[in-house]
Amino acid sequence: MLAKESLVVPSLLSANFANLERDIKRIESAGATILHLDVMDGHFVPNISFGTNVVKAINATTDVILDTHLMIENPDHFLEQFRDAGSDILTVHVEACTHLYRTITRIKDLGMNAGVSINPATSLNTIEEILPFTDLILVMSVNPGFGGQKFIESSLQKIISLSKIIKEKNLTTIIEVDGGIDLSTAKEVKDAGAHYFVAGNAIFGNGNIENNYSLLTSLIK
Ligand code: DX5
Ligand code: ZN
């Protein structure tokens, strides 16, 4: 089971792709225990990032937990491949899955933690039925597809509501928040009830990886 604690989860989307191993070693020695890997297909989101080969190569360089965020259509076709590549948490979008219960069950049967992500314009109602079967809900606080975007303020109310439902139902589900997390937004996201804080640009954007990680961590602990 995933630890329900406050953690900064660096997103490699803003790391140096020509020096991924170097950036991974740096963030690992700064204290990161989970890395967020953003997979984009150019269909579900208007951008392409990387796929299973890169996840596999990353897995060969580190022992940290790999948190793979699939921003792709038809994720069912790739679940086993991402498990084989080394993903420990596999998150699919509610908007991309017609038979979400089947997808989540399959992810767990493959031995991974199962996450469900919701876009900013998607209501919490859409995940009500699947919530008890998930290990993690990934609340998008930007429109997925790009790093370095501005945090959408209405996400805070969504996190507050989700946190309340999880407590009322006495679930172990982790709330992870993704997009626009930085020194000015992290504290209010923490107060809203989030556990994992994905951060790309705020960690890798200016090259001060270790410093950025520790400053952000101090705000959410
Ligand atoms: C966006 C990705 C995010 C992205 C966050 O579609 O899902 O994980 O890397 O980037 P920042 O922290 O720069 O908003
Ligand atoms: Zn992401």
PDB file of N, CA and C and ligand atoms in Angstrom, residues 11 13-14 36 38 40 69 71 140 142-149 178-181 198-202, ligand 1:
ATOM      1  N   SER A  11       8.043  15.669 -11.350  1.00  0.00           N
ATOM      2  CA  SER A  11       7.665  15.234 -12.694  1.00  0.00           C
ATOM      3  C   SER A  11       8.845  15.444 -13.633  1.00  0.00           C
ATOM      4  N   LEU A  13       8.899  15.552 -16.668  1.00  0.00           N
ATOM      5  CA  LEU A  13       8.558  16.257 -17.908  1.00  0.00           C
ATOM      6  C   LEU A  13       9.385  17.531 -18.093  1.00  0.00           C
ATOM      7  N   SER A  14       9.757  18.152 -16.983  1.00  0.00           N
ATOM      8  CA  SER A  14      10.548  19.390 -17.085  1.00  0.00           C
ATOM      9  C   SER A  14      12.038  19.156 -16.842  1.00  0.00           C
ATOM     10  N   HIS A  36       7.329  11.082 -10.979  1.00  0.00           N
ATOM     11  CA  HIS A  36       6.118  11.138 -11.797  1.00  0.00           C
ATOM     12  C   HIS A  36       6.510  11.154 -13.277  1.00  0.00           C
ATOM     13  N   ASP A  38       5.159  11.365 -17.143  1.00  0.00           N
ATOM     14  CA  ASP A  38       4.012  11.809 -17.927  1.00  0.00           C
ATOM     15  C   ASP A  38       4.070  11.256 -19.342  1.00  0.00           C
ATOM     16  N   MET A  40       2.311  10.909 -22.911  1.00  0.00           N
ATOM     17  CA  MET A  40       1.322  11.623 -23.747  1.00  0.00           C
ATOM     18  C   MET A  40       1.355  11.083 -25.170  1.00  0.00           C
ATOM     19  N   HIS A  69       1.746   8.431 -15.287  1.00  0.00           N
ATOM     20  CA  HIS A  69       0.491   9.132 -15.574  1.00  0.00           C
ATOM     21  C   HIS A  69       0.215   8.997 -17.062  1.00  0.00           C
ATOM     22  N   MET A  71      -1.592   9.823 -20.159  1.00  0.00           N
ATOM     23  CA  MET A  71      -2.486  10.754 -20.845  1.00  0.00           C
ATOM     24  C   MET A  71      -2.629  10.251 -22.279  1.00  0.00           C
ATOM     25  N   MET A 140      -6.202  16.802 -11.653  1.00  0.00           N
ATOM     26  CA  MET A 140      -5.466  17.717 -12.533  1.00  0.00           C
ATOM     27  C   MET A 140      -5.841  19.153 -12.179  1.00  0.00           C
ATOM     28  N   VAL A 142      -4.309  21.643 -13.856  1.00  0.00           N
ATOM     29  CA  VAL A 142      -4.139  22.342 -15.140  1.00  0.00           C
ATOM     30  C   VAL A 142      -4.748  21.417 -16.191  1.00  0.00           C
ATOM     31  N   ASN A 143      -4.965  21.928 -17.393  1.00  0.00           N
ATOM     32  CA  ASN A 143      -5.363  21.044 -18.491  1.00  0.00           C
ATOM     33  C   ASN A 143      -4.134  20.234 -18.892  1.00  0.00           C
ATOM     34  N   PRO A 144      -4.242  18.887 -18.873  1.00  0.00           N
ATOM     35  CA  PRO A 144      -3.050  18.079 -19.097  1.00  0.00           C
ATOM     36  C   PRO A 144      -2.448  18.284 -20.495  1.00  0.00           C
ATOM     37  N   GLY A 145      -1.148  18.108 -20.580  1.00  0.00           N
ATOM     38  CA  GLY A 145      -0.470  18.200 -21.873  1.00  0.00           C
ATOM     39  C   GLY A 145       0.858  18.945 -21.816  1.00  0.00           C
ATOM     40  N   PHE A 146       0.996  19.857 -20.876  1.00  0.00           N
ATOM     41  CA  PHE A 146       2.200  20.697 -20.838  1.00  0.00           C
ATOM     42  C   PHE A 146       2.605  21.007 -19.406  1.00  0.00           C
ATOM     43  N   GLY A 147       3.906  21.160 -19.202  1.00  0.00           N
ATOM     44  CA  GLY A 147       4.407  21.636 -17.912  1.00  0.00           C
ATOM     45  C   GLY A 147       4.350  23.153 -17.867  1.00  0.00           C
ATOM     46  N   GLY A 148       4.548  23.686 -16.688  1.00  0.00           N
ATOM     47  CA  GLY A 148       4.710  25.131 -16.533  1.00  0.00           C
ATOM     48  C   GLY A 148       3.454  25.970 -16.695  1.00  0.00           C
ATOM     49  N   GLN A 149       2.269  25.359 -16.540  1.00  0.00           N
ATOM     50  CA  GLN A 149       1.029  26.136 -16.660  1.00  0.00           C
ATOM     51  C   GLN A 149       0.586  26.646 -15.289  1.00  0.00           C
ATOM     52  N   ASP A 178      -1.773  17.592  -9.584  1.00  0.00           N
ATOM     53  CA  ASP A 178      -0.819  17.703 -10.687  1.00  0.00           C
ATOM     54  C   ASP A 178      -1.078  18.965 -11.514  1.00  0.00           C
ATOM     55  N   GLY A 179      -0.101  19.873 -11.508  1.00  0.00           N
ATOM     56  CA  GLY A 179      -0.166  21.044 -12.374  1.00  0.00           C
ATOM     57  C   GLY A 179      -0.118  22.355 -11.616  1.00  0.00           C
ATOM     58  N   GLY A 180       0.909  23.150 -11.911  1.00  0.00           N
ATOM     59  CA  GLY A 180       1.000  24.487 -11.323  1.00  0.00           C
ATOM     60  C   GLY A 180       1.344  24.515  -9.845  1.00  0.00           C
ATOM     61  N   ILE A 181       1.903  23.409  -9.332  1.00  0.00           N
ATOM     62  CA  ILE A 181       2.320  23.397  -7.924  1.00  0.00           C
ATOM     63  C   ILE A 181       3.679  24.092  -7.834  1.00  0.00           C
ATOM     64  N   VAL A 198       2.662  16.777  -7.230  1.00  0.00           N
ATOM     65  CA  VAL A 198       3.489  16.650  -8.438  1.00  0.00           C
ATOM     66  C   VAL A 198       4.045  18.034  -8.768  1.00  0.00           C
ATOM     67  N   ALA A 199       5.338  18.087  -9.063  1.00  0.00           N
ATOM     68  CA  ALA A 199       5.920  19.379  -9.453  1.00  0.00           C
ATOM     69  C   ALA A 199       6.976  19.153 -10.523  1.00  0.00           C
ATOM     70  N   GLY A 200       6.804  19.805 -11.649  1.00  0.00           N
ATOM     71  CA  GLY A 200       7.754  19.703 -12.748  1.00  0.00           C
ATOM     72  C   GLY A 200       8.587  20.956 -12.871  1.00  0.00           C
ATOM     73  N   ASN A 201       7.952  21.997 -13.381  1.00  0.00           N
ATOM     74  CA  ASN A 201       8.661  23.253 -13.609  1.00  0.00           C
ATOM     75  C   ASN A 201       9.264  23.827 -12.319  1.00  0.00           C
ATOM     76  N   ALA A 202       8.538  23.694 -11.212  1.00  0.00           N
ATOM     77  CA  ALA A 202       9.016  24.263  -9.943  1.00  0.00           C
ATOM     78  C   ALA A 202      10.256  23.543  -9.406  1.00  0.00           C
TER      79      ALA A 202
HETATM   80  C1  DX5 B   1       0.846  17.994 -17.280  1.00  0.00           C
HETATM   81  C2  DX5 B   1       1.515  16.873 -16.536  1.00  0.00           C
HETATM   82  C3  DX5 B   1       2.214  17.290 -15.311  1.00  0.00           C
HETATM   83  C4  DX5 B   1       3.300  18.310 -15.512  1.00  0.00           C
HETATM   84  C5  DX5 B   1       3.195  19.263 -14.357  1.00  0.00           C
HETATM   85  O1  DX5 B   1       0.023  17.497 -18.251  1.00  0.00           O
HETATM   86  O2  DX5 B   1       0.576  15.883 -16.164  1.00  0.00           O
HETATM   87  O3  DX5 B   1       2.679  16.209 -14.533  1.00  0.00           O
HETATM   88  O4  DX5 B   1       4.588  17.800 -15.585  1.00  0.00           O
HETATM   89  O5  DX5 B   1       4.015  20.295 -14.629  1.00  0.00           O
HETATM   90  P1  DX5 B   1       4.145  21.601 -13.746  1.00  0.00           P
HETATM   91  O6  DX5 B   1       4.475  21.186 -12.338  1.00  0.00           O
HETATM   92  O7  DX5 B   1       5.235  22.321 -14.428  1.00  0.00           O
HETATM   93  O8  DX5 B   1       2.800  22.303 -13.812  1.00  0.00           O
END
